CSV table of C-alpha atoms in Angstrom, one decimal:
chain,number,residue,atom,x,y,z
F,1347,UNK,CA,-30.6,36.7,-0.5
F,1348,UNK,CA,-32.2,38.4,2.5
F,1349,UNK,CA,-30.1,39.4,5.4
F,1350,UNK,CA,-31.3,39.2,9.0
F,1351,UNK,CA,-30.7,42.2,11.2
F,1352,UNK,CA,-31.4,41.7,14.9
F,1353,UNK,CA,-31.5,44.8,17.1
F,1354,UNK,CA,-30.5,43.7,20.6
F,1355,UNK,CA,-28.4,46.6,22.0
F,1356,UNK,CA,-30.8,48.3,24.5
F,1357,UNK,CA,-30.3,48.3,28.3
F,1358,UNK,CA,-34.0,47.5,28.9
F,1359,UNK,CA,-34.8,50.3,31.4
F,1360,UNK,CA,-38.5,49.4,31.7
F,1361,UNK,CA,-37.6,45.7,31.7
F,1362,UNK,CA,-35.0,46.0,34.5
F,1363,UNK,CA,-32.1,44.5,32.5
F,1364,UNK,CA,-31.0,44.1,28.9
F,1365,UNK,CA,-33.7,42.1,27.1
F,1366,UNK,CA,-31.0,40.3,25.1
F,1367,UNK,CA,-30.1,38.5,28.3
F,1368,UNK,CA,-33.6,37.7,29.5
F,1369,UNK,CA,-34.8,34.1,29.2
F,1370,UNK,CA,-38.0,32.9,27.5
F,1371,UNK,CA,-38.9,29.2,27.5
F,1372,UNK,CA,-35.3,28.2,28.5
F,1373,UNK,CA,-33.4,30.3,26.1
F,1374,UNK,CA,-32.0,33.9,26.0
F,1375,UNK,CA,-34.1,36.2,23.9
F,1376,UNK,CA,-31.1,37.1,21.8
F,1377,UNK,CA,-30.5,33.4,21.0
F,1378,UNK,CA,-34.2,32.8,20.2
F,1379,UNK,CA,-34.5,35.8,17.9
F,1380,UNK,CA,-31.2,35.1,16.0
F,1381,UNK,CA,-32.2,31.5,15.6
F,1382,UNK,CA,-35.6,32.6,14.1
F,1383,UNK,CA,-33.7,34.7,11.5
F,1384,UNK,CA,-31.3,31.8,10.7
F,1385,UNK,CA,-33.9,29.1,10.6
F,1386,UNK,CA,-36.2,31.3,8.5
F,1387,UNK,CA,-33.6,31.6,5.8
F,1388,UNK,CA,-31.8,34.9,6.4
F,1389,UNK,CA,-28.2,35.0,5.3
F,1390,UNK,CA,-26.1,36.7,6.7
F,1391,UNK,CA,-27.5,37.4,10.1
F,1392,UNK,CA,-26.1,40.3,12.0
F,1393,UNK,CA,-26.9,40.9,15.7
F,1394,UNK,CA,-26.3,44.4,17.1
F,1395,UNK,CA,-25.3,44.4,20.7
F,1396,UNK,CA,-24.7,47.3,23.1
F,1397,UNK,CA,-25.5,47.2,26.8
F,1398,UNK,CA,-23.8,44.2,28.4
F,1399,UNK,CA,-22.3,43.2,25.0
F,1400,UNK,CA,-19.7,41.1,26.6
F,1401,UNK,CA,-22.4,39.0,28.4
F,1402,UNK,CA,-24.6,38.8,25.3
F,1403,UNK,CA,-22.0,37.9,22.7
F,1404,UNK,CA,-21.7,34.2,23.8
F,1405,UNK,CA,-25.4,33.9,23.5
F,1406,UNK,CA,-25.4,34.8,19.8
F,1407,UNK,CA,-25.7,31.5,17.9
F,1408,UNK,CA,-23.2,30.1,15.5
F,1409,UNK,CA,-24.0,31.3,12.0
F,1410,UNK,CA,-24.8,34.8,13.2
F,1411,UNK,CA,-22.3,37.7,13.5
F,1412,UNK,CA,-22.3,40.0,16.5
F,1413,UNK,CA,-21.4,43.7,16.1
F,1414,UNK,CA,-21.4,46.3,18.8
F,1415,UNK,CA,-23.1,49.7,18.5
F,1416,UNK,CA,-20.7,51.9,20.4
F,1417,UNK,CA,-23.4,54.6,20.6
F,1418,UNK,CA,-26.1,52.2,21.6
F,1419,UNK,CA,-27.3,54.5,24.5
F,1420,UNK,CA,-28.5,56.9,21.9
F,1421,UNK,CA,-31.4,54.5,21.1
F,1422,UNK,CA,-32.6,52.1,18.5
F,1423,UNK,CA,-31.6,54.5,15.7
F,1424,UNK,CA,-27.9,54.0,16.6
F,1425,UNK,CA,-28.4,50.2,16.5
F,1426,UNK,CA,-30.2,50.3,13.2
F,1427,UNK,CA,-27.4,52.4,11.6
F,1428,UNK,CA,-24.7,50.1,13.0
F,1429,UNK,CA,-26.5,47.0,11.6
F,1430,UNK,CA,-27.2,48.5,8.2
F,1431,UNK,CA,-23.6,49.6,7.8
F,1432,UNK,CA,-22.4,46.1,8.7
F,1433,UNK,CA,-24.7,44.6,6.1
F,1434,UNK,CA,-23.6,47.1,3.4
F,1435,UNK,CA,-20.2,45.5,3.5
F,1436,UNK,CA,-21.5,41.9,3.0
F,1437,UNK,CA,-20.2,40.0,0.1
F,1438,UNK,CA,-22.3,39.1,-1.8
F,1439,UNK,CA,-24.6,42.0,-1.0
F,1440,UNK,CA,-28.0,41.0,0.2
F,1441,UNK,CA,-31.0,42.3,-1.7
F,1442,UNK,CA,-32.9,43.2,1.5
F,1443,UNK,CA,-32.6,43.2,5.2
F,1444,UNK,CA,-35.2,41.8,7.6
F,1445,UNK,CA,-35.0,43.9,10.7
F,1446,UNK,CA,-36.2,42.1,13.9
F,1447,UNK,CA,-36.3,43.2,17.5
F,1448,UNK,CA,-35.0,41.1,20.4
F,1449,UNK,CA,-38.1,41.5,22.5
F,1450,UNK,CA,-40.7,39.8,20.2
F,1451,UNK,CA,-40.9,36.3,21.5
F,1452,UNK,CA,-43.8,35.3,19.2
F,1453,UNK,CA,-41.9,35.9,16.0
F,1454,UNK,CA,-40.5,32.6,14.8
F,1455,UNK,CA,-38.8,31.1,11.8
F,1456,UNK,CA,-42.2,30.7,10.0
F,1457,UNK,CA,-42.8,34.5,10.2
F,1458,UNK,CA,-39.3,35.2,9.0
F,1459,UNK,CA,-39.6,32.8,6.1
F,1460,UNK,CA,-42.9,34.4,5.0
F,1461,UNK,CA,-41.4,37.9,5.2
F,1462,UNK,CA,-38.3,36.7,3.2
F,1463,UNK,CA,-40.6,35.7,0.4
F,1464,UNK,CA,-41.2,39.4,-0.3
F,1465,UNK,CA,-37.6,40.3,-0.6
F,1466,UNK,CA,-36.4,42.7,-3.4
F,1467,UNK,CA,-34.0,45.6,-3.7
F,1468,UNK,CA,-36.9,48.1,-3.7
F,1469,UNK,CA,-39.2,46.5,-1.1
F,1470,UNK,CA,-40.6,48.1,2.0
F,1471,UNK,CA,-42.8,45.5,3.9
F,1472,UNK,CA,-43.7,44.9,7.4
F,1473,UNK,CA,-45.4,42.1,9.3
F,1474,UNK,CA,-48.9,42.7,10.4
F,1475,UNK,CA,-50.9,41.0,13.2
F,1476,UNK,CA,-54.7,41.4,13.2
F,1477,UNK,CA,-54.2,44.3,10.7
F,1478,UNK,CA,-51.8,46.1,13.0
F,1479,UNK,CA,-48.3,46.8,11.5
F,1480,UNK,CA,-45.5,45.3,13.5
F,1481,UNK,CA,-42.1,43.6,13.1
F,1482,UNK,CA,-40.1,42.3,11.5
F,1483,UNK,CA,-39.7,44.9,8.8
F,1484,UNK,CA,-38.2,44.2,5.4
F,1485,UNK,CA,-36.1,46.9,3.7
F,1486,UNK,CA,-34.8,46.6,0.2
F,1487,UNK,CA,-31.1,47.4,-0.2
F,1488,UNK,CA,-32.0,50.6,-2.2
F,1489,UNK,CA,-33.3,52.2,1.0
F,1490,UNK,CA,-30.5,51.3,3.5
F,1491,UNK,CA,-28.5,54.5,3.2
F,1492,UNK,CA,-31.6,56.7,3.4
F,1493,UNK,CA,-32.8,54.9,6.5
F,1494,UNK,CA,-29.4,55.0,8.2
F,1495,UNK,CA,-29.3,58.8,7.6
F,1496,UNK,CA,-32.7,59.3,9.1
F,1497,UNK,CA,-32.6,56.8,12.0
F,1498,UNK,CA,-32.4,58.6,15.3
F,1499,UNK,CA,-33.1,58.2,19.0
F,1500,UNK,CA,-35.5,55.5,20.1
F,1501,UNK,CA,-37.6,55.8,16.9
F,1502,UNK,CA,-35.4,53.7,14.6
F,1503,UNK,CA,-37.0,53.8,11.2
F,1504,UNK,CA,-40.5,54.6,12.5
F,1505,UNK,CA,-40.6,58.2,11.1
F,1506,UNK,CA,-39.2,57.0,7.7
F,1507,UNK,CA,-41.9,54.3,7.5
F,1508,UNK,CA,-44.6,56.6,8.5
F,1509,UNK,CA,-43.8,59.1,5.7
F,1510,UNK,CA,-44.2,56.4,3.0
F,1511,UNK,CA,-47.3,55.3,1.1
F,1512,UNK,CA,-45.7,52.1,-0.4
F,1513,UNK,CA,-45.3,50.0,2.7
F,1514,UNK,CA,-46.7,46.5,2.1
F,1515,UNK,CA,-48.3,44.8,5.0
F,1516,UNK,CA,-47.8,41.1,5.2
F,1517,UNK,CA,-50.3,39.3,7.3
F,1518,UNK,CA,-48.6,37.1,9.8
F,1519,UNK,CA,-51.3,36.8,12.4
F,1520,UNK,CA,-52.1,33.2,11.5
F,1521,UNK,CA,-48.5,32.1,12.3
F,1522,UNK,CA,-47.1,34.5,14.9
F,1523,UNK,CA,-47.8,37.5,17.1
F,1524,UNK,CA,-46.5,41.0,17.5
F,1525,UNK,CA,-46.4,41.0,21.3
F,1526,UNK,CA,-43.7,43.2,22.6
F,1527,UNK,CA,-42.2,41.9,25.9
F,1528,UNK,CA,-41.7,45.2,27.7
F,1529,UNK,CA,-41.7,43.7,31.2
F,1530,UNK,CA,-40.4,40.3,32.5
F,1531,UNK,CA,-44.0,39.2,33.3
F,1532,UNK,CA,-44.7,38.9,29.6
F,1533,UNK,CA,-42.2,36.1,29.3
F,1534,UNK,CA,-42.3,32.4,30.2
F,1535,UNK,CA,-39.0,31.5,31.9
């Protein structure tokens, strides 16, 4: 079983609002991203909220569980720690967590399903688009505590990943894209 972990806590300074609340093709980004995890086969799905959590919580689809990172302003590292801790208590425990970011509108259930096919307790894999590493990223349960200890600031698990030589790249360029919606102009309302 692969858990889905959606990081959606940021305030979206460059974006001008929390990205979780932004709409793309008629749906909030948090709803679209959580649906992709659910429809792609992740179970359980945890959505980490922070900025405007009260507004974002009703947008989290049924089947996903919202948790709030009280220290969300610290950056993505705080959200990642909160989410991994929430998943560590899941029963039965997932073998891996697929970490997805709320601002990736071109990652759909097909990308999620492909990534879930690589799940294992020791896995470290990330989606790649045109050979460029991106998200989502799959972390075997074995690594969760280590990642949570090292996750800091806005870097999330980036430094932890960079220090490894066993990261498996999973080509997803034929079915999705790694485009990061950092500004509202990159979304279709």
